[in-house]
mmCIF file of C-alpha atoms in Angstrom:
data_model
loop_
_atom_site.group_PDB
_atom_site.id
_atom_site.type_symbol
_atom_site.label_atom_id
_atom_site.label_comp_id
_atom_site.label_asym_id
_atom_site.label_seq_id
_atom_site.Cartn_x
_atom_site.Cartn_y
_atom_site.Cartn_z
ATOM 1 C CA UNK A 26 69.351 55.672 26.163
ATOM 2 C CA UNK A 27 66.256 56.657 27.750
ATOM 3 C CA UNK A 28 64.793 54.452 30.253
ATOM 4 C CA UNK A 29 61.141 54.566 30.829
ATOM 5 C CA UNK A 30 60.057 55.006 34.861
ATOM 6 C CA UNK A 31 57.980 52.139 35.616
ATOM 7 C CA UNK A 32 54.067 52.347 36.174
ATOM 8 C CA UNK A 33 52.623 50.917 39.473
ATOM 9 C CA UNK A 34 50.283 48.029 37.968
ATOM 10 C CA UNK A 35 52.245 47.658 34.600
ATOM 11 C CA UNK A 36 54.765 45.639 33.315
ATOM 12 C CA UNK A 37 58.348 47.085 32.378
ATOM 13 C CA UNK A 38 58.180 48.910 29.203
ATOM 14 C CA UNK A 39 60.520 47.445 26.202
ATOM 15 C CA UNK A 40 63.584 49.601 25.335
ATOM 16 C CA UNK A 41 64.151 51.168 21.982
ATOM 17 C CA UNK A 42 67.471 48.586 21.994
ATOM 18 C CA UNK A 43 64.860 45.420 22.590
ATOM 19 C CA UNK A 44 62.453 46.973 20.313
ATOM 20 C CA UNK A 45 65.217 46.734 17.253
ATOM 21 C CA UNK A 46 66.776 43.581 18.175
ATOM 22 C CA UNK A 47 63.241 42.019 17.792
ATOM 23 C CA UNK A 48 62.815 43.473 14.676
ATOM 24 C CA UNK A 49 66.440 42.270 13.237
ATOM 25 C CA UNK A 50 65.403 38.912 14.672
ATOM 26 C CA UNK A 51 62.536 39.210 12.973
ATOM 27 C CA UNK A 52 63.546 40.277 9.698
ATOM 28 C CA UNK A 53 66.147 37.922 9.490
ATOM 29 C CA UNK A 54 63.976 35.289 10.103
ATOM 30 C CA UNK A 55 61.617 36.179 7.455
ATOM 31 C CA UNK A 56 65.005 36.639 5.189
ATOM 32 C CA UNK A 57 65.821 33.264 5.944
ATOM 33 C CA UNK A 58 62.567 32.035 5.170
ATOM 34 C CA UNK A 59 60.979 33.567 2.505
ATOM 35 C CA UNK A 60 62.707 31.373 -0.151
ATOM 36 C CA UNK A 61 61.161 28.421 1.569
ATOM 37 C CA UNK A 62 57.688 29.843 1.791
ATOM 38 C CA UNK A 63 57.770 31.215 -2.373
ATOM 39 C CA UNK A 64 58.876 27.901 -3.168
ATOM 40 C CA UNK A 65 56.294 26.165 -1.561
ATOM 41 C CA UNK A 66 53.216 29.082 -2.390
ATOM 42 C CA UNK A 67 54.482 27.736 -6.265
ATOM 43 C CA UNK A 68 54.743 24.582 -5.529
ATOM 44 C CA UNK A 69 51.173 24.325 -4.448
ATOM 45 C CA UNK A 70 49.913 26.940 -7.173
ATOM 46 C CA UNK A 71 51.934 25.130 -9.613
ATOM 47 C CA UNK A 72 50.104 21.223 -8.601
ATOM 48 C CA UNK A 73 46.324 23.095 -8.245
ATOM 49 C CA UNK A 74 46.755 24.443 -12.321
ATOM 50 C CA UNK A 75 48.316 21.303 -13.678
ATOM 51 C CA UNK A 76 45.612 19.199 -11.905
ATOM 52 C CA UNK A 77 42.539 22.068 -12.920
ATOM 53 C CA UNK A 78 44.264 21.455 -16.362
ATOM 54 C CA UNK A 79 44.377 18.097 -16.390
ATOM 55 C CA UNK A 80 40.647 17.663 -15.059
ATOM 56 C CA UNK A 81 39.601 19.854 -17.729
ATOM 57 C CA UNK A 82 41.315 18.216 -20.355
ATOM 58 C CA UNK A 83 40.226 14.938 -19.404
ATOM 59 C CA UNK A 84 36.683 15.572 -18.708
ATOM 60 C CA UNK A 85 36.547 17.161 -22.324
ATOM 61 C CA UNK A 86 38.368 14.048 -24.038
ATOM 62 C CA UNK A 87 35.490 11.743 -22.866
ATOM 63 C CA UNK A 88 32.666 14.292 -23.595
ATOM 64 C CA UNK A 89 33.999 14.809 -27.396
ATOM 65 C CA UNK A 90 34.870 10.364 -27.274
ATOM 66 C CA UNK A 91 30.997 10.103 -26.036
ATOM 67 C CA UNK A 92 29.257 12.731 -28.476
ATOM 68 C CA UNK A 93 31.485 10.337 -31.229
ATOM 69 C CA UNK A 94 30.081 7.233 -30.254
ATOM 70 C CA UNK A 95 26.548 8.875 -30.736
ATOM 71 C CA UNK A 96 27.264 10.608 -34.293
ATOM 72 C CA UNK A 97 28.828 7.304 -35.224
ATOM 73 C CA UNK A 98 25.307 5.742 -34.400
ATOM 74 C CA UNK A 99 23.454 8.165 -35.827
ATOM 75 C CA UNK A 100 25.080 8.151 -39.099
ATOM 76 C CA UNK A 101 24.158 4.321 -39.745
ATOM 77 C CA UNK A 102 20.282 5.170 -38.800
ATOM 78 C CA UNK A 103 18.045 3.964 -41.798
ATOM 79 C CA UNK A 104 20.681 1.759 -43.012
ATOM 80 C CA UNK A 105 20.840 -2.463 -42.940
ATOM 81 C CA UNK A 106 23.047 -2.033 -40.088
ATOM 82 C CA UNK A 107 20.700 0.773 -38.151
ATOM 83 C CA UNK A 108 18.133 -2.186 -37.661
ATOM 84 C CA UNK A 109 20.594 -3.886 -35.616
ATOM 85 C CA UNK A 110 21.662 -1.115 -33.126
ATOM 86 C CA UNK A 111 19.996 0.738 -29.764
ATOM 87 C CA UNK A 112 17.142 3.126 -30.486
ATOM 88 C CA UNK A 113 17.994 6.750 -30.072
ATOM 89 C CA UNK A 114 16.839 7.075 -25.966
ATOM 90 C CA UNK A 115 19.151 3.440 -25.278
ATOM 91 C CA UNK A 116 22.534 5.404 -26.750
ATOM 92 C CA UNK A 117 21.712 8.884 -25.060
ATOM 93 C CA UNK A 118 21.444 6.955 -21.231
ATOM 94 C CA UNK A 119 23.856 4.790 -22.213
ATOM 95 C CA UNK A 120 26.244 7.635 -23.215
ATOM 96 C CA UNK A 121 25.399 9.498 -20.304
ATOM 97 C CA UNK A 122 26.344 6.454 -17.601
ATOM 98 C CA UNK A 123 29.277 5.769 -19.231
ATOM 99 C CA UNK A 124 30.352 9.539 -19.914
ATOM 100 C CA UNK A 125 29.154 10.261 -15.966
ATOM 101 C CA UNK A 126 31.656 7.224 -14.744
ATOM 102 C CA UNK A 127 34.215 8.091 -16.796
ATOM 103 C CA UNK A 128 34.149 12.033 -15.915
ATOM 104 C CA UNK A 129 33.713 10.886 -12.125
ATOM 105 C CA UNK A 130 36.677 8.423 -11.698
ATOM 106 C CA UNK A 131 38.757 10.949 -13.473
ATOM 107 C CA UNK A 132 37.581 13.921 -11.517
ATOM 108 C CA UNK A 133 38.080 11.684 -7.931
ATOM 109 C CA UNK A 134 41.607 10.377 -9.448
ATOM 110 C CA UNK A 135 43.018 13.654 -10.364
ATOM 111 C CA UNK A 136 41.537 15.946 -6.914
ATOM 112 C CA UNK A 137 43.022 13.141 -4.732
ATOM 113 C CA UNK A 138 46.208 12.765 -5.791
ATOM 114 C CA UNK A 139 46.690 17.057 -6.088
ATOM 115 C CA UNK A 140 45.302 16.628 -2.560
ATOM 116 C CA UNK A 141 47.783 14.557 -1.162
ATOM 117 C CA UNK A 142 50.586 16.228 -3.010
ATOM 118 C CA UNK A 143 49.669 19.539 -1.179
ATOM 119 C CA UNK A 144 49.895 17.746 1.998
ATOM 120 C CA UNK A 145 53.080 16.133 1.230
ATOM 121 C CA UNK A 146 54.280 19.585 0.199
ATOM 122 C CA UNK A 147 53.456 21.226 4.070
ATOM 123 C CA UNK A 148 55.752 18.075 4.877
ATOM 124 C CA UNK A 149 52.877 16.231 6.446
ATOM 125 C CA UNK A 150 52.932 12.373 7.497
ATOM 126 C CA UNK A 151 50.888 10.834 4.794
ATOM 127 C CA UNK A 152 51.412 7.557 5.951
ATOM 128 C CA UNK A 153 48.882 7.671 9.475
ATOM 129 C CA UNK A 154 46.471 8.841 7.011
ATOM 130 C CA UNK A 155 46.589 6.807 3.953
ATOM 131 C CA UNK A 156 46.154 4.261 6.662
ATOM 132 C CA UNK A 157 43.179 5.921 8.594
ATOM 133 C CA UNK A 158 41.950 6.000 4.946
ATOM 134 C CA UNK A 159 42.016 2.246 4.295
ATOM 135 C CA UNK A 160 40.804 0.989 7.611
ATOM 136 C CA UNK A 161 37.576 4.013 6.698
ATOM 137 C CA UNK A 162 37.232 2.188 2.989
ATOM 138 C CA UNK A 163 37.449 -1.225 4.301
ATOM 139 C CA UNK A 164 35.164 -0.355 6.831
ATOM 140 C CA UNK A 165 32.771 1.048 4.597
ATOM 141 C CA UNK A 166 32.905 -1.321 2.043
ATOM 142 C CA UNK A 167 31.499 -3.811 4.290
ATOM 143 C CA UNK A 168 28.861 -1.859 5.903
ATOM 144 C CA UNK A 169 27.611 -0.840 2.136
ATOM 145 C CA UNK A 170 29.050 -3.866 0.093
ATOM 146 C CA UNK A 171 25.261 -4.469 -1.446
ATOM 147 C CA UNK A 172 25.534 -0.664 -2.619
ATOM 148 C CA UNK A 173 29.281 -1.471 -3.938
ATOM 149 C CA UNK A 174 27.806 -4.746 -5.699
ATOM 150 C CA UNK A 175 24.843 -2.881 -7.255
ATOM 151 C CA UNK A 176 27.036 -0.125 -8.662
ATOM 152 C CA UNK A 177 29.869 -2.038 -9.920
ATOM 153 C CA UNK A 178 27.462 -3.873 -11.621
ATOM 154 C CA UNK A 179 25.286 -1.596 -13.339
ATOM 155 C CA UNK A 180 29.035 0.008 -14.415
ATOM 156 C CA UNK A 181 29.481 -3.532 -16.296
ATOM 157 C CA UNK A 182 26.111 -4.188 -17.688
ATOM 158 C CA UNK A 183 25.976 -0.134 -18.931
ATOM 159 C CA UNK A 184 30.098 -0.582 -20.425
ATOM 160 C CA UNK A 185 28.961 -4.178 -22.488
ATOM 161 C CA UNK A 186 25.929 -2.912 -23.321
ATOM 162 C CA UNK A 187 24.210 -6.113 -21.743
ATOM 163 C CA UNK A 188 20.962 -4.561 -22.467
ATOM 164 C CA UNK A 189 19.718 -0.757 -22.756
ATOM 165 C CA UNK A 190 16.099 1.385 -22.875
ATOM 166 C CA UNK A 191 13.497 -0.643 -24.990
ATOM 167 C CA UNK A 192 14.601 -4.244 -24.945
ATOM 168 C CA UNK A 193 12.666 -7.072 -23.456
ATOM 169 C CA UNK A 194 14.550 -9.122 -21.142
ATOM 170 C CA UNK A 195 14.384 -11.919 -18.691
ATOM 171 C CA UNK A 196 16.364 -10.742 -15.731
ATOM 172 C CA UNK A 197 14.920 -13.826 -13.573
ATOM 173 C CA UNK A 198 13.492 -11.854 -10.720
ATOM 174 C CA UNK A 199 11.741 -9.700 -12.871
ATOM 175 C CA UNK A 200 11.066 -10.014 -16.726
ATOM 176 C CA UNK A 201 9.637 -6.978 -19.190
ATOM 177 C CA UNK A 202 10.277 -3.868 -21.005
ATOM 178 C CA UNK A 203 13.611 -2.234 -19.861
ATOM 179 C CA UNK A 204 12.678 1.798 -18.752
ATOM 180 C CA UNK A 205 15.380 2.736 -17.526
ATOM 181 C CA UNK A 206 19.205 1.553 -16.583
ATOM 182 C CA UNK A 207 20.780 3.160 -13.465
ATOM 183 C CA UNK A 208 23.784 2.834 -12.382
ATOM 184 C CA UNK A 209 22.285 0.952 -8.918
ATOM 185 C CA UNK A 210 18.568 0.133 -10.360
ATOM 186 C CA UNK A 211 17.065 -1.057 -13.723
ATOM 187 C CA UNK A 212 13.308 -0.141 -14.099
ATOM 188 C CA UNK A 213 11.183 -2.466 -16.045
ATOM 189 C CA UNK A 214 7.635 -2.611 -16.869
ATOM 190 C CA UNK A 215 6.186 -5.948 -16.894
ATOM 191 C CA UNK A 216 3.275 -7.243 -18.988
ATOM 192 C CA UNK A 217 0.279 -6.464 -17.107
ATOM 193 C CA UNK A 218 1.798 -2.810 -16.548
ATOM 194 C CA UNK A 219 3.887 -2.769 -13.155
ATOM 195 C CA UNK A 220 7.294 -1.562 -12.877
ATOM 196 C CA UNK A 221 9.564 -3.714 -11.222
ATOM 197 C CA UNK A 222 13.011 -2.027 -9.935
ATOM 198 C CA UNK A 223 15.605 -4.312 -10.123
ATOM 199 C CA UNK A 224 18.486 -4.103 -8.019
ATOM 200 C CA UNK A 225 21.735 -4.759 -10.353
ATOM 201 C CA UNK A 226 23.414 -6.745 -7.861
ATOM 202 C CA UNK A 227 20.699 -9.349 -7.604
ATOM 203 C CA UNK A 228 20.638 -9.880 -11.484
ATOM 204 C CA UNK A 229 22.577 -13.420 -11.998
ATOM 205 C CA UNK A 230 21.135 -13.871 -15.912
ATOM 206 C CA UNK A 231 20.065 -11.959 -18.276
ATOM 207 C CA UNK A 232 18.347 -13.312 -21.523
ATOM 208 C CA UNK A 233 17.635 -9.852 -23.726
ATOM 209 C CA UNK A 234 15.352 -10.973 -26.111
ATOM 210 C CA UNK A 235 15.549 -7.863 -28.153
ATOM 211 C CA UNK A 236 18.975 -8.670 -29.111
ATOM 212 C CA UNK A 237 20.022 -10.070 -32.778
ATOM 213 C CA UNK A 238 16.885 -11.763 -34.232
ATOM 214 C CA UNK A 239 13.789 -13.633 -32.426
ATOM 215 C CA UNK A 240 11.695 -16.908 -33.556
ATOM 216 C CA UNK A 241 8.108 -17.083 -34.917
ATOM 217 C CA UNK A 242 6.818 -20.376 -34.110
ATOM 218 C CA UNK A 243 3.604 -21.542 -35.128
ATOM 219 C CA UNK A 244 1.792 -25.564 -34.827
ATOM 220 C CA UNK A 245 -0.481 -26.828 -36.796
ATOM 221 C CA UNK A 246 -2.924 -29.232 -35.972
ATOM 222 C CA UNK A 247 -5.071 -31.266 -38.378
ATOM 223 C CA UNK A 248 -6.850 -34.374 -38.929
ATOM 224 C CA UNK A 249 -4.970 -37.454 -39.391
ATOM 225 C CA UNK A 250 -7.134 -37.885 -42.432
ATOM 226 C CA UNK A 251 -5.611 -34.978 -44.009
ATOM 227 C CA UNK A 252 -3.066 -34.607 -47.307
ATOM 228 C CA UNK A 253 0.099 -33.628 -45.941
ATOM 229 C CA UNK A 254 1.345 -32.676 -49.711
ATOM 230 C CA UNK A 255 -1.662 -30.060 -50.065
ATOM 231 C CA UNK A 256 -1.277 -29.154 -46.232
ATOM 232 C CA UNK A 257 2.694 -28.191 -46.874
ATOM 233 C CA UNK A 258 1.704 -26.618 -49.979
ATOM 234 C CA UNK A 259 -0.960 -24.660 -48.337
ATOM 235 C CA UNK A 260 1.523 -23.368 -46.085
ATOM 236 C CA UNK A 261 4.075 -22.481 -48.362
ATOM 237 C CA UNK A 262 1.916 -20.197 -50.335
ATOM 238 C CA UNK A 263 1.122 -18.395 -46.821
ATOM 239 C CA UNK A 264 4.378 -17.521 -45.983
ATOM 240 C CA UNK A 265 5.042 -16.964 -49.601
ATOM 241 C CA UNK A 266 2.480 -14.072 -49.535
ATOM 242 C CA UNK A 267 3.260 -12.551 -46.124
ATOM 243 C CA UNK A 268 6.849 -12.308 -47.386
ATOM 244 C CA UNK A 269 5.704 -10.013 -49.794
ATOM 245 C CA UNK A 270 3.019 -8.008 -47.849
ATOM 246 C CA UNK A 271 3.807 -4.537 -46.079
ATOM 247 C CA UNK A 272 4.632 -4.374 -43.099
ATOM 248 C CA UNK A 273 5.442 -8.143 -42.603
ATOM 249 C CA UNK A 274 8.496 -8.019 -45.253
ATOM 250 C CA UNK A 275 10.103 -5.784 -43.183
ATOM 251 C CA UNK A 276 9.430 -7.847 -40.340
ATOM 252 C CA UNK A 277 10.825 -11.002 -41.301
ATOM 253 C CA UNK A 278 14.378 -11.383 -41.713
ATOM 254 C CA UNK A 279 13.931 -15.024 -43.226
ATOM 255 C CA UNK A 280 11.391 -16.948 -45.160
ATOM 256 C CA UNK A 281 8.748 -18.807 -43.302
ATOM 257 C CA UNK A 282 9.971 -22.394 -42.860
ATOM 258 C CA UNK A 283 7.563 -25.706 -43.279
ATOM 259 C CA UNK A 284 9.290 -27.594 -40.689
ATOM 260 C CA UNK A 285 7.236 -30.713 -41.251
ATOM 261 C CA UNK A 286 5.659 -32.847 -38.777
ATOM 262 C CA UNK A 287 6.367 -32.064 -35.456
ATOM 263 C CA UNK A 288 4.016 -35.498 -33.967
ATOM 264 C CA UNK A 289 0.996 -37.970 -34.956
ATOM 265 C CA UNK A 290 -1.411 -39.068 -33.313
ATOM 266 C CA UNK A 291 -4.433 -41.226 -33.785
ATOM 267 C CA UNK A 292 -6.810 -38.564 -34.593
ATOM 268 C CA UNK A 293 -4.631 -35.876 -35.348
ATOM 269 C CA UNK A 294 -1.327 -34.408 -36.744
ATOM 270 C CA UNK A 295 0.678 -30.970 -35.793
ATOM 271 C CA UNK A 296 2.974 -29.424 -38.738
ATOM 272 C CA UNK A 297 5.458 -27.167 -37.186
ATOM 273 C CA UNK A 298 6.110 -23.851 -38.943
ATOM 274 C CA UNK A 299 8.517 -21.216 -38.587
ATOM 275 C CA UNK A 300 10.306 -18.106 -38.833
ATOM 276 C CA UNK A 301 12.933 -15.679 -37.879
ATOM 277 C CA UNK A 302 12.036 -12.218 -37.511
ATOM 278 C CA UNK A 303 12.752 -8.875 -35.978
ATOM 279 C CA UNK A 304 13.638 -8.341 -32.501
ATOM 280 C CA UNK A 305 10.207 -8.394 -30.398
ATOM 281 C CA UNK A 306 8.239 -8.860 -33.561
ATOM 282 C CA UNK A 307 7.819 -12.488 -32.603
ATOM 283 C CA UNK A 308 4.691 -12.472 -31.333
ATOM 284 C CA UNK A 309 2.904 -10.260 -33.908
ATOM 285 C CA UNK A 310 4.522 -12.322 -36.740
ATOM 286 C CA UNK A 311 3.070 -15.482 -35.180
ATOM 287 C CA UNK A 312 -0.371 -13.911 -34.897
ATOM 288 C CA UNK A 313 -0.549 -12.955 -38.597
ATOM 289 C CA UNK A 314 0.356 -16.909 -39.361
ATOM 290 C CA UNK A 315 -2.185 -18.219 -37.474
ATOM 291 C CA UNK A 316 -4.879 -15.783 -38.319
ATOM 292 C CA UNK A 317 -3.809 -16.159 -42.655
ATOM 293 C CA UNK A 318 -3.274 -20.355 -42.023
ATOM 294 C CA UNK A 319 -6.990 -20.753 -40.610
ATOM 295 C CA UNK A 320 -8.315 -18.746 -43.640
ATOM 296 C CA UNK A 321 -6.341 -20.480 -46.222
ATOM 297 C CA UNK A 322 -6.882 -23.537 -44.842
ATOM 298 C CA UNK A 323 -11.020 -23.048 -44.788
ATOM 299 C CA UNK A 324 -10.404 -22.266 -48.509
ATOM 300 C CA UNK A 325 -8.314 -25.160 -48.987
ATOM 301 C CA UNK A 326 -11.526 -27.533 -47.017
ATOM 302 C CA UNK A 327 -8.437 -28.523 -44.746
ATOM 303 C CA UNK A 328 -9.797 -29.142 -40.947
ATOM 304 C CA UNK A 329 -7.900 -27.844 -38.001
ATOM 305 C CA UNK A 330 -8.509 -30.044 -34.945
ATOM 306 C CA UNK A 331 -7.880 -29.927 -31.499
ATOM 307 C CA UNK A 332 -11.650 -28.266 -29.921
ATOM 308 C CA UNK A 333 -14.551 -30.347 -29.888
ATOM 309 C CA UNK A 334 -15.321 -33.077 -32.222
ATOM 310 C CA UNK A 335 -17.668 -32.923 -35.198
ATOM 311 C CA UNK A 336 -21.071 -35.368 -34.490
ATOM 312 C CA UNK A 337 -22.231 -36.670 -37.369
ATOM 313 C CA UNK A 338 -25.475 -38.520 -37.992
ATOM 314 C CA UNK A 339 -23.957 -42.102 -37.919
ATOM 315 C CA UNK A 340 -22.705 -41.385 -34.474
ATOM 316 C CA UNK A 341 -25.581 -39.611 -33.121
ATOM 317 C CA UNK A 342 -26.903 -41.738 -30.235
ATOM 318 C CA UNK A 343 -30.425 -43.703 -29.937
ATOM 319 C CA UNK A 344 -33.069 -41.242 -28.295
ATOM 320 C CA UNK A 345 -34.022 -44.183 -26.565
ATOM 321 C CA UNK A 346 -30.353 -44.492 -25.113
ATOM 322 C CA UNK A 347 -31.072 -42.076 -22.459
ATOM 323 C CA UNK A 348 -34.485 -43.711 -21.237
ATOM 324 C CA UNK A 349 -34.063 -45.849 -18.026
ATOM 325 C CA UNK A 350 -34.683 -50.098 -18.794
ATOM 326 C CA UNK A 351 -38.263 -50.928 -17.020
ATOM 327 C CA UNK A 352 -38.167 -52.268 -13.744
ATOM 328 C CA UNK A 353 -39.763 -54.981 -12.196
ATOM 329 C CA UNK A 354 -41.385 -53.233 -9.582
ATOM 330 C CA UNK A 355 -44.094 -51.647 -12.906
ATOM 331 C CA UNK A 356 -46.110 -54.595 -13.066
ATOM 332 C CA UNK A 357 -47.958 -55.456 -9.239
ATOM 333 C CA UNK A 358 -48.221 -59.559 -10.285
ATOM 334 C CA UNK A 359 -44.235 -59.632 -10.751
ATOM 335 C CA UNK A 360 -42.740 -61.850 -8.168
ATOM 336 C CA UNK A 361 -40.637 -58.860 -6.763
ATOM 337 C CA UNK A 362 -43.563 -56.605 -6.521
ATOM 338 C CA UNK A 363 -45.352 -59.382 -4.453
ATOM 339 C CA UNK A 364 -42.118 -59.817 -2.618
ATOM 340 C CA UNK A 365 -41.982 -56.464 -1.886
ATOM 341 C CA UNK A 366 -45.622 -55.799 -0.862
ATOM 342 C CA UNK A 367 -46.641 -55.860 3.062
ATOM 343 C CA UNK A 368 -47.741 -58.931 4.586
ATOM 344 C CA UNK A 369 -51.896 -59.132 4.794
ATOM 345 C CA UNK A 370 -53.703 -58.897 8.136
ATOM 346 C CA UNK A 371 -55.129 -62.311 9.478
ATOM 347 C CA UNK A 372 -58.743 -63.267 8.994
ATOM 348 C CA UNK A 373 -60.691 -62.867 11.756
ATOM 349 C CA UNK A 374 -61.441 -65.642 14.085
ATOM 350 C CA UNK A 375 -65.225 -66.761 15.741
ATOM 351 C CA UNK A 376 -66.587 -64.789 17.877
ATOM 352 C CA UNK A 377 -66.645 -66.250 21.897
ATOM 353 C CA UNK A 378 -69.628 -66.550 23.615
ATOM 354 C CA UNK A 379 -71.861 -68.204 21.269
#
């Protein structure tokens, strides 16, 4: 053994024998321990591929479950059933929400729970945090429950397909052309041009009217001198011929309907007509009516009431109707002329002095 002099201003050197005994110590410990630390290296290697896997895999699943949906769309395009289904923009944001959801509650699912089975691994206390972590959700779930509301419920109108990009609805605050569905917002464009952004959480009702089929619906009014049988007739061979004429066959998913008479009145009656069309093709089908009804009907010498009445010559007034009756104050010898006129001065009297 050599000892070491000591060094005014320095600490005793270690000895060689200290020197080895902390190694042994040392080594032994990391003998001891190395089994523990492989194990738990693999462990946590092991949980990060299986949940990098498992993201993967899942994240593909709904892409290829998505890009279905859309071929399956596509491949009925043209067909009877095409007419019935979203236009080609509705299914691509549609897919997109629902494949974005999907891909994100997977993605948050899978990361958290490999997350906490890492911790669990380092033999951490889960329990304080899971905790922590619920009083933090509860607490922001009430500071942002509008937020929560609006996206829950764009996730529920986007998953029934409530409505989508191109349909007219009624969503009571707001009512127009859908632009755009959002997960938070729907955009619509209203009738005289402004977009409205709707809030999904505020949306109680929703009447789509682009859905299924819509209603022409026209009324008639004529005279109540008028042949109903050559009226209904008339009408019938109207919506015989737009039944047959391009575009409005296509248009019309029914035949036009003589519904009969819809009231009477004393100068008038109103023959209700109608018919079921195409989604949104309502109002252009009713315009067509009304414009071919008012030509067949001037053909037909049918009158359609309801502006300003005809004069004829028996009820043309008197010209001398709208002269004033003389009055009595024309003539100066009439009693109310006299009666009327100022009082005379008196004569004068003799003069004094004479």
């Amino acid at each position: 053994m050599f000892p070491s002099a000591p060094a005014a201003g320095r600490e005793d050197t270690v000895t060689l024998e200290e020197a080895q005994e902390r190694a042994t110590d040392a080594a032994g410990w990391v003998s001891e321990n190395w089994s523990t630390w492989l194990e738990t290296g693999l462990r946590i290697l092991l949980i990060i591929v299986v949940a990098a896997a498992l993201r993967m895999v899942i994240r593909k699943t709904i892409t290829n479950l998505i890009d279905r949906m859309n071929r399956t769309a596509s491949a009925v395009d043209g067909t009877a059933l095409g007419g019935l289904l979203v236009n080609a923009e509705r299914r691509r944001q549609r897919s997109q929400a629902i494949g974005s959801v999907l891909r994100s509650v997977a993605s948050f699912l899978i990361v958290g729970t490999a997350a906490l089975m890492i911790l669990d691994t380092f033999k951490i206390n889960l329990a304080p945090l899971l905790a922590s972590a619920g009083v933090a959700g509860v607490a922001i779930g009430f500071g942002a429950r509008n937020l929560v509301t609006d996206f829950l419920s764009g996730v529920f109108m986007i998953l029934e397909d409530q409505y989508g990009v191109g349909d007219t609805i009624d969503a009571g605050v707001a009512t127009g052309e859908v632009v755009e569905v959002g997960l938070r917002v729907t955009k619509l464009r209203g009738p005289n041009g402004a977009v409205w952004y709707v809030r999904n959480g505020e949306v109680k009702r929703i009447g789509n009217l682009s859905q299924g089929w819509a209603t022409a619906s026209v009324e008639v009014t004529v005279g109540s001198g008028e042949d109903l049988d050559k009226v209904r007739d008339t009408l019938t061979e109207v919506g015989a011929r737009i039944a047959k004429d391009e575009p409005w066959n296509e248009r019309l998913w029914g035949p036009v309907e003589v519904l009969g008479l819809d009231s009477v009145l004393l100068d008038s009656m109103v023959v209700g007509v109608s018919a079921k069309t195409m989604p949104g093709q309502d109002l252009a089908v009713e315009r067509e009516l009304r414009w071919r009804i008012k030509k067949a009907f001037d053909a037909a010498g049918i009158s359609i009431v309801g502006g300003s009445a005809e004069v004829t010559e028996e009820d043309a007034a008197d010209p001398s109707a709208g002269m004033a009756a003389p009055s009595a104050y024309a003539s100066a010898t009439s009693p109310q002329s006299l009666a009327a006129s100022p009082i005379p001065p008196p004569a004068s009297g003799p003069k004094l002095g004479k």
